[in-house]
Tab-separated table of C-alpha atoms in Angstrom:
chain	number	residue	atom	x	y	z
A	296	MET	CA	3.318	-2.020	-40.913
A	297	HIS	CA	5.210	-4.787	-39.141
A	298	GLU	CA	8.433	-2.776	-39.266
A	299	SER	CA	6.866	0.273	-37.634
A	300	LEU	CA	5.124	-1.884	-35.018
A	301	ALA	CA	8.472	-3.506	-34.167
A	302	PHE	CA	10.024	-0.002	-33.901
A	303	LEU	CA	7.196	1.079	-31.580
A	304	LEU	CA	7.687	-1.972	-29.363
A	305	ALA	CA	11.491	-1.489	-29.251
A	306	MET	CA	10.966	2.148	-28.227
A	307	ALA	CA	8.523	1.083	-25.529
A	308	HIS	CA	11.174	-1.205	-24.097
A	309	PHE	CA	13.803	1.587	-24.290
A	310	ALA	CA	11.304	3.827	-22.433
A	311	ALA	CA	10.781	1.194	-19.764
A	312	ALA	CA	14.604	0.921	-19.284
A	313	ILE	CA	14.965	4.706	-19.035
A	314	ALA	CA	12.101	4.945	-16.577
A	315	LEU	CA	13.792	2.258	-14.370
A	316	SER	CA	17.116	4.154	-14.376
A	317	ASN	CA	15.855	6.533	-11.801
A	318	GLY	CA	16.551	3.670	-9.349
A	319	ILE	CA	20.105	4.902	-9.344
A	320	PHE	CA	19.223	8.149	-7.517
A	321	THR	CA	16.605	6.483	-5.343
A	322	THR	CA	19.102	3.988	-4.142
A	323	PHE	CA	21.677	6.670	-3.465
A	324	GLY	CA	19.175	8.585	-1.440
A	325	GLN	CA	18.104	5.535	0.552
A	326	GLY	CA	21.695	4.670	1.232
A	327	LYS	CA	22.236	8.155	2.572
A	328	ILE	CA	19.183	7.894	4.850
A	329	VAL	CA	20.319	4.495	6.245
A	330	SER	CA	23.993	5.612	6.757
A	331	THR	CA	22.897	8.755	8.617
A	332	ALA	CA	20.433	6.737	10.692
A	333	ILE	CA	23.115	4.221	11.656
A	334	GLU	CA	25.549	6.977	12.525
A	335	SER	CA	23.024	8.591	14.867
A	336	MET	CA	22.062	5.214	16.351
A	337	ALA	CA	25.718	4.568	17.123
A	338	ARG	CA	26.003	7.959	18.733
A	339	GLN	CA	22.776	7.556	20.733
A	340	PRO	CA	21.904	3.895	21.170
A	341	GLU	CA	19.073	4.789	23.596
A	342	ALA	CA	17.237	6.619	20.832
A	343	ALA	CA	17.548	3.729	18.435
A	344	ASP	CA	13.827	2.806	18.389
A	345	SER	CA	12.535	6.176	17.432
A	346	ILE	CA	15.355	6.653	14.873
A	347	ARG	CA	14.451	3.332	13.313
A	348	GLY	CA	10.799	4.346	12.952
A	349	ALA	CA	11.710	7.620	11.339
A	350	MET	CA	14.219	5.856	9.117
A	351	PHE	CA	11.490	3.449	7.760
A	352	VAL	CA	9.118	6.288	7.002
A	353	GLY	CA	11.925	8.237	5.349
A	354	LEU	CA	12.894	5.233	3.271
A	355	ALA	CA	9.308	4.792	2.101
A	356	MET	CA	9.168	8.527	1.163
A	357	ALA	CA	12.438	8.230	-0.823
A	358	GLU	CA	11.241	5.050	-2.503
A	359	THR	CA	8.249	6.796	-4.007
A	360	SER	CA	10.010	8.112	-7.083
A	361	GLY	CA	11.555	4.699	-7.740
A	362	ILE	CA	8.107	3.083	-7.478
A	363	TYR	CA	6.676	5.619	-9.976
A	364	GLY	CA	9.422	4.716	-12.404
A	365	LEU	CA	8.688	1.007	-11.939
A	366	LEU	CA	4.988	1.599	-12.563
A	367	ILE	CA	5.744	3.536	-15.767
A	368	ALA	CA	7.986	0.693	-16.914
A	369	ILE	CA	5.268	-1.804	-16.135
A	370	ILE	CA	2.687	0.233	-18.081
A	371	MET	CA	5.083	0.572	-21.001
A	372	LEU	CA	5.683	-3.210	-21.126
A	373	PHE	CA	2.287	-4.686	-20.295
A	374	ALA	CA	-0.432	-2.062	-20.785
A	375	ASN	CA	1.003	0.202	-23.401
A	376	PRO	CA	-1.860	2.326	-24.759
A	377	LEU	CA	0.105	3.474	-27.848
A	378	VAL	CA	0.393	-0.067	-29.268
A	379	ASN	CA	-3.412	-0.505	-29.153
A	380	ILE	CA	-3.954	2.895	-30.811
A	381	PHE	CA	-1.369	1.979	-33.475
A	382	ILE	CA	-2.963	-1.418	-34.223
A	383	GLN	CA	-6.454	0.161	-34.443
A	384	ASN	CA	-5.292	2.812	-36.816
A	385	MET	CA	-3.230	0.568	-39.069
A	386	GLY	CA	-6.085	-1.972	-39.299
B	121	MET	CA	2.482	-19.424	-18.824
B	122	LEU	CA	3.336	-15.944	-17.556
B	123	ASN	CA	0.116	-14.524	-16.104
B	124	LEU	CA	0.567	-11.091	-14.520
B	125	GLY	CA	-2.839	-9.613	-15.205
B	126	ILE	CA	-6.067	-9.812	-13.182
B	127	ASP	CA	-8.250	-12.605	-14.556
B	128	ASN	CA	-11.930	-12.156	-14.947
B	129	LEU	CA	-13.644	-15.171	-13.371
B	130	TRP	CA	-17.386	-14.623	-13.910
B	131	VAL	CA	-19.638	-12.035	-15.374
B	132	VAL	CA	-22.817	-11.489	-13.340
B	133	ASN	CA	-25.756	-9.859	-15.086
B	134	LEU	CA	-27.555	-7.691	-12.534
B	135	PHE	CA	-30.504	-5.607	-13.891
B	136	GLY	CA	-28.976	-5.265	-17.344
B	137	THR	CA	-25.546	-4.121	-16.043
B	138	GLU	CA	-22.600	-6.464	-16.274
B	139	ILE	CA	-20.658	-6.887	-13.043
B	140	TRP	CA	-17.313	-8.504	-13.560
B	141	ILE	CA	-16.078	-10.741	-10.720
B	142	THR	CA	-12.373	-10.495	-10.904
B	143	ARG	CA	-9.660	-12.453	-9.174
B	144	THR	CA	-9.027	-9.452	-6.894
B	145	MET	CA	-12.662	-9.430	-5.717
B	146	LEU	CA	-12.563	-13.174	-5.004
B	147	ASN	CA	-9.319	-12.889	-3.030
B	148	THR	CA	-10.713	-9.841	-1.171
B	149	TRP	CA	-13.769	-11.964	-0.199
B	150	ILE	CA	-11.493	-14.851	0.988
B	151	ILE	CA	-9.425	-12.408	3.115
B	152	MET	CA	-12.622	-10.812	4.467
B	153	LEU	CA	-13.922	-14.288	5.392
B	154	VAL	CA	-10.690	-15.131	7.250
B	155	LEU	CA	-10.768	-11.854	9.161
B	156	ILE	CA	-14.486	-12.228	10.038
B	157	VAL	CA	-13.966	-15.768	11.277
B	158	LEU	CA	-11.011	-14.592	13.393
B	159	ALA	CA	-13.119	-11.758	14.811
B	160	VAL	CA	-16.005	-14.153	15.584
B	161	ILE	CA	-13.623	-16.497	17.375
B	162	VAL	CA	-12.230	-13.701	19.449
B	163	ARG	CA	-15.751	-12.492	20.246
B	164	ILE	CA	-16.798	-15.939	21.432
B	165	LYS	CA	-13.642	-16.428	23.444
B	166	LEU	CA	-14.117	-12.958	24.905
B	167	ARG	CA	-16.619	-14.333	27.412
B	168	SER	CA	-14.074	-16.649	28.970
B	169	PHE	CA	-11.396	-13.975	29.283
B	170	ARG	CA	-9.939	-13.619	32.811
B	171	GLU	CA	-8.131	-11.043	34.861
B	172	ILE	CA	-4.838	-12.910	34.405
B	173	PRO	CA	-4.446	-13.675	30.711
B	174	THR	CA	-3.248	-17.009	29.405
B	175	GLY	CA	-2.600	-18.442	26.031
B	176	PHE	CA	-4.983	-17.096	23.321
B	177	GLN	CA	-5.991	-14.157	25.455
B	178	ASN	CA	-2.397	-13.124	25.730
B	179	ALA	CA	-1.899	-13.005	21.997
B	180	VAL	CA	-5.091	-11.019	21.302
B	181	GLU	CA	-4.311	-8.544	24.085
B	182	SER	CA	-0.721	-7.966	23.030
B	183	VAL	CA	-1.754	-7.281	19.443
B	184	ILE	CA	-4.429	-4.809	20.529
B	185	GLU	CA	-2.097	-3.171	23.034
B	186	ILE	CA	0.736	-2.781	20.599
B	187	PHE	CA	-1.550	-1.172	18.063
B	188	GLU	CA	-3.200	1.070	20.739
B	189	ASN	CA	0.196	2.303	21.888
B	190	PHE	CA	1.228	2.959	18.225
B	191	VAL	CA	-1.988	5.009	17.570
B	192	ASP	CA	-1.687	6.864	20.898
B	193	ASN	CA	1.955	7.737	20.154
B	194	THR	CA	1.201	9.069	16.711
B	195	LEU	CA	-2.248	10.598	16.954
B	196	GLY	CA	-2.429	11.643	20.607
B	197	GLU	CA	-5.396	11.489	23.066
B	198	LYS	CA	-7.713	13.771	21.126
B	199	LEU	CA	-7.988	11.552	18.066
B	200	ARG	CA	-7.826	8.226	19.894
B	201	TYR	CA	-11.310	7.123	18.668
B	202	LEU	CA	-9.891	6.725	15.094
B	203	GLY	CA	-7.789	3.817	16.262
B	204	PRO	CA	-10.287	0.955	15.380
B	205	TRP	CA	-10.567	2.217	11.726
B	206	PHE	CA	-6.829	2.107	11.328
B	207	PHE	CA	-6.634	-1.296	12.923
B	208	THR	CA	-9.131	-2.608	10.418
B	209	VAL	CA	-7.193	-1.101	7.541
B	210	PHE	CA	-3.925	-2.518	9.009
B	211	ALA	CA	-5.383	-5.959	9.421
B	212	PHE	CA	-6.802	-6.107	5.905
B	213	ILE	CA	-3.710	-4.799	4.204
B	214	LEU	CA	-1.367	-7.053	6.235
B	215	PHE	CA	-3.484	-10.146	5.458
B	216	SER	CA	-3.761	-9.316	1.770
B	217	ASN	CA	0.008	-8.658	1.479
B	218	LEU	CA	0.668	-11.937	3.238
B	219	SER	CA	-1.741	-13.862	1.079
B	220	GLY	CA	0.936	-14.089	-1.619
B	221	VAL	CA	2.595	-16.695	0.504
B	222	PHE	CA	-0.481	-18.996	0.101
B	223	GLY	CA	-0.425	-18.601	-3.685
B	224	LEU	CA	-3.231	-16.033	-3.955
B	225	ARG	CA	-2.860	-13.013	-6.054
B	226	PRO	CA	-2.696	-10.255	-3.368
B	227	PRO	CA	-5.698	-7.890	-3.695
B	228	THR	CA	-3.344	-5.023	-2.922
B	229	ALA	CA	-1.574	-5.747	-6.279
B	230	ASP	CA	-4.610	-4.173	-7.859
B	231	TRP	CA	-4.661	-0.351	-7.907
B	232	GLY	CA	-8.390	-0.344	-7.216
B	233	THR	CA	-7.960	-1.760	-3.692
B	234	THR	CA	-5.097	0.448	-2.626
B	235	PHE	CA	-6.753	3.562	-4.089
B	236	ALA	CA	-9.970	2.767	-2.119
B	237	PHE	CA	-7.967	2.824	1.086
B	238	ALA	CA	-6.006	5.943	0.129
B	239	LEU	CA	-9.246	7.698	-0.842
B	240	ALA	CA	-10.686	6.770	2.580
B	241	THR	CA	-7.638	8.316	4.213
B	242	PHE	CA	-8.025	11.416	2.066
B	243	ILE	CA	-11.682	11.864	3.101
B	244	LEU	CA	-10.689	11.269	6.721
B	245	ILE	CA	-7.985	14.001	6.422
B	246	GLN	CA	-10.575	16.487	5.160
B	247	ILE	CA	-13.173	15.630	7.759
B	248	VAL	CA	-10.743	15.816	10.659
B	249	GLY	CA	-9.243	19.036	9.339
B	250	ILE	CA	-12.595	20.776	8.954
B	251	ARG	CA	-13.918	19.381	12.237
B	252	TYR	CA	-10.996	20.485	14.456
B	253	ARG	CA	-9.785	23.617	12.699
B	254	LYS	CA	-12.903	24.897	10.870
B	255	MET	CA	-12.073	27.862	8.582
B	256	ASP	CA	-8.470	27.828	9.589
B	257	TYR	CA	-8.032	24.517	7.745
B	258	LEU	CA	-9.675	25.872	4.538
B	259	LYS	CA	-7.495	29.005	4.789
B	260	ASN	CA	-4.487	26.709	4.657
B	261	PHE	CA	-5.097	26.162	0.960
B	262	PHE	CA	-4.548	29.853	0.322
B	263	TYR	CA	-1.585	29.929	2.649
B	264	PRO	CA	1.126	32.305	1.700
B	265	ASN	CA	-0.887	33.969	-1.022
B	266	PRO	CA	-4.151	33.172	-2.922
B	267	ILE	CA	-1.991	32.633	-6.069
B	268	PHE	CA	-0.686	29.435	-4.475
B	269	PHE	CA	-4.143	27.858	-4.347
B	270	PRO	CA	-3.653	25.620	-7.451
B	271	LEU	CA	-0.310	24.361	-6.147
B	272	ASN	CA	-1.752	23.632	-2.714
B	273	LEU	CA	-4.728	21.816	-4.292
B	274	ILE	CA	-2.420	19.644	-6.424
B	275	GLY	CA	-0.272	18.983	-3.352
B	276	GLU	CA	-3.408	17.846	-1.464
B	277	LEU	CA	-4.691	15.677	-4.338
B	278	ALA	CA	-1.265	14.062	-4.807
B	279	ARG	CA	-1.502	12.559	-1.356
B	280	PRO	CA	-3.915	9.696	-1.985
B	281	ILE	CA	-2.258	9.038	-5.365
B	282	SER	CA	1.271	8.732	-3.904
B	283	LEU	CA	-0.097	6.788	-0.884
B	284	SER	CA	-1.877	4.216	-3.104
B	285	PHE	CA	0.840	3.927	-5.702
B	286	ARG	CA	3.476	3.287	-3.055
B	287	LEU	CA	1.684	0.275	-1.686
B	288	PHE	CA	0.476	-0.966	-5.084
B	289	GLY	CA	3.916	-0.620	-6.662
B	290	ASN	CA	5.640	-2.485	-3.962
B	291	VAL	CA	3.214	-5.391	-3.777
B	292	LEU	CA	2.978	-5.580	-7.608
B	293	ALA	CA	6.776	-5.621	-7.892
B	294	GLY	CA	6.973	-8.495	-5.391
B	295	MET	CA	4.179	-10.390	-7.172
B	296	ILE	CA	5.900	-9.968	-10.577
B	297	MET	CA	9.241	-11.226	-9.176
B	298	MET	CA	7.596	-14.278	-7.675
B	299	THR	CA	5.662	-15.000	-10.845
B	300	LEU	CA	8.845	-14.719	-12.931
B	301	ILE	CA	10.707	-17.026	-10.590
B	302	TYR	CA	7.973	-19.640	-10.710
B	303	SER	CA	7.384	-19.517	-14.441
B	304	LEU	CA	10.800	-18.895	-15.993
B	305	THR	CA	13.184	-20.879	-13.889
B	306	PRO	CA	13.753	-24.596	-14.201
B	307	LYS	CA	12.018	-26.855	-11.685
B	308	LEU	CA	15.332	-27.713	-9.944
B	309	VAL	CA	15.821	-24.030	-8.866
B	310	GLN	CA	12.276	-23.912	-7.388
B	311	ILE	CA	13.066	-26.329	-4.534
B	312	GLY	CA	14.540	-24.107	-1.863
B	313	LEU	CA	15.074	-20.667	-3.301
B	314	PRO	CA	11.455	-19.336	-3.297
B	315	VAL	CA	11.269	-19.703	0.548
B	316	PHE	CA	13.788	-16.841	0.966
B	317	LEU	CA	12.195	-14.743	-1.843
B	318	HIS	CA	8.762	-15.268	-0.280
B	319	ALA	CA	10.187	-14.230	3.094
B	320	TYR	CA	11.542	-11.019	1.626
B	321	PHE	CA	8.883	-9.991	-0.885
B	322	ASP	CA	5.782	-11.135	0.952
B	323	LEU	CA	6.600	-11.229	4.689
B	324	PHE	CA	9.154	-8.402	5.117
B	325	SER	CA	8.141	-6.057	2.335
B	326	GLY	CA	4.454	-6.727	2.880
B	327	ALA	CA	4.556	-6.063	6.630
B	328	LEU	CA	6.825	-3.005	6.166
B	329	GLN	CA	4.558	-1.462	3.493
B	330	THR	CA	1.494	-2.036	5.709
B	331	TYR	CA	3.229	-0.297	8.602
B	332	ILE	CA	4.229	2.566	6.350
B	333	PHE	CA	0.768	2.996	4.882
B	334	CYS	CA	-0.760	3.215	8.317
B	335	MET	CA	2.036	5.392	9.659
B	336	LEU	CA	1.728	7.899	6.846
B	337	SER	CA	-2.151	7.927	7.047
B	338	LEU	CA	-1.881	8.583	10.841
B	339	MET	CA	0.651	11.392	10.271
B	340	PHE	CA	-1.478	13.032	7.623
B	341	VAL	CA	-4.582	12.862	9.851
B	342	LYS	CA	-2.597	14.172	12.791
B	343	GLY	CA	-1.196	16.970	10.627
B	344	ALA	CA	-4.710	18.000	9.491
B	345	SER	CA	-5.951	18.217	13.070
B	346	GLU	CA	-3.450	20.791	14.354
């Protein structure tokens, strides 16, 4: 029983790590947003304020998937439902 | 040592039902108290406000004016009356995000709090949409073809969930980072370093997420009205 519980916990940690790896793409997307915003700010400094506002909203939108991954990782580590089910069933 | 969860402080027995007073609720009440005291002070000082502002009046007026301009620019003249509600939401979320600096567990690091605000925004979107566009708004759910109704419904229901999870995830991530720093590093590291981390995770990230929550809510409400 202890061996299978250890296996379950190890898998939960793997799952958390995989869920966090979507940060790679989130960061790429955010980097692209910021680089484009800076480019257009350099081209039109008088529109910098409105570009900055749009940039922050875009960053927040792009961050959503990263935040979902983080939440799944946190659930896997701290509030994993499978471990409780397992412990209940195994007695 | 490492306490990331929400503690249960007391259990109140009210007419046979147990009501759990959690840390989130206590911190919410503290923030409500601070905001109410601030509001009462402003109300008392309002009598002595003059034509030419000085000191305290300057600060209050600039805050109100900045927010009014922000709402006017995003919502337009037609929906101007919704401004006070969004100011309330803004003030509460900002204060609760900043409360991490004072060692409180931010109430917004509990999904219940953020989902309540996101649900309020969701209800507001539906009310504004039906009030200003009547049947046209409901027809929007069947937009290209009635087959798309389930997809449109899921898209609509995903709004409060994504809105609440965005705020919750950001604040929770900041709180976990700060708890880890405080509980896992040696005392020597904790002398100067947490100041910068607090500045980033609580002040910058908290203020930015508050702005984004309000901005997205305003944009959704604006989108529903036209």
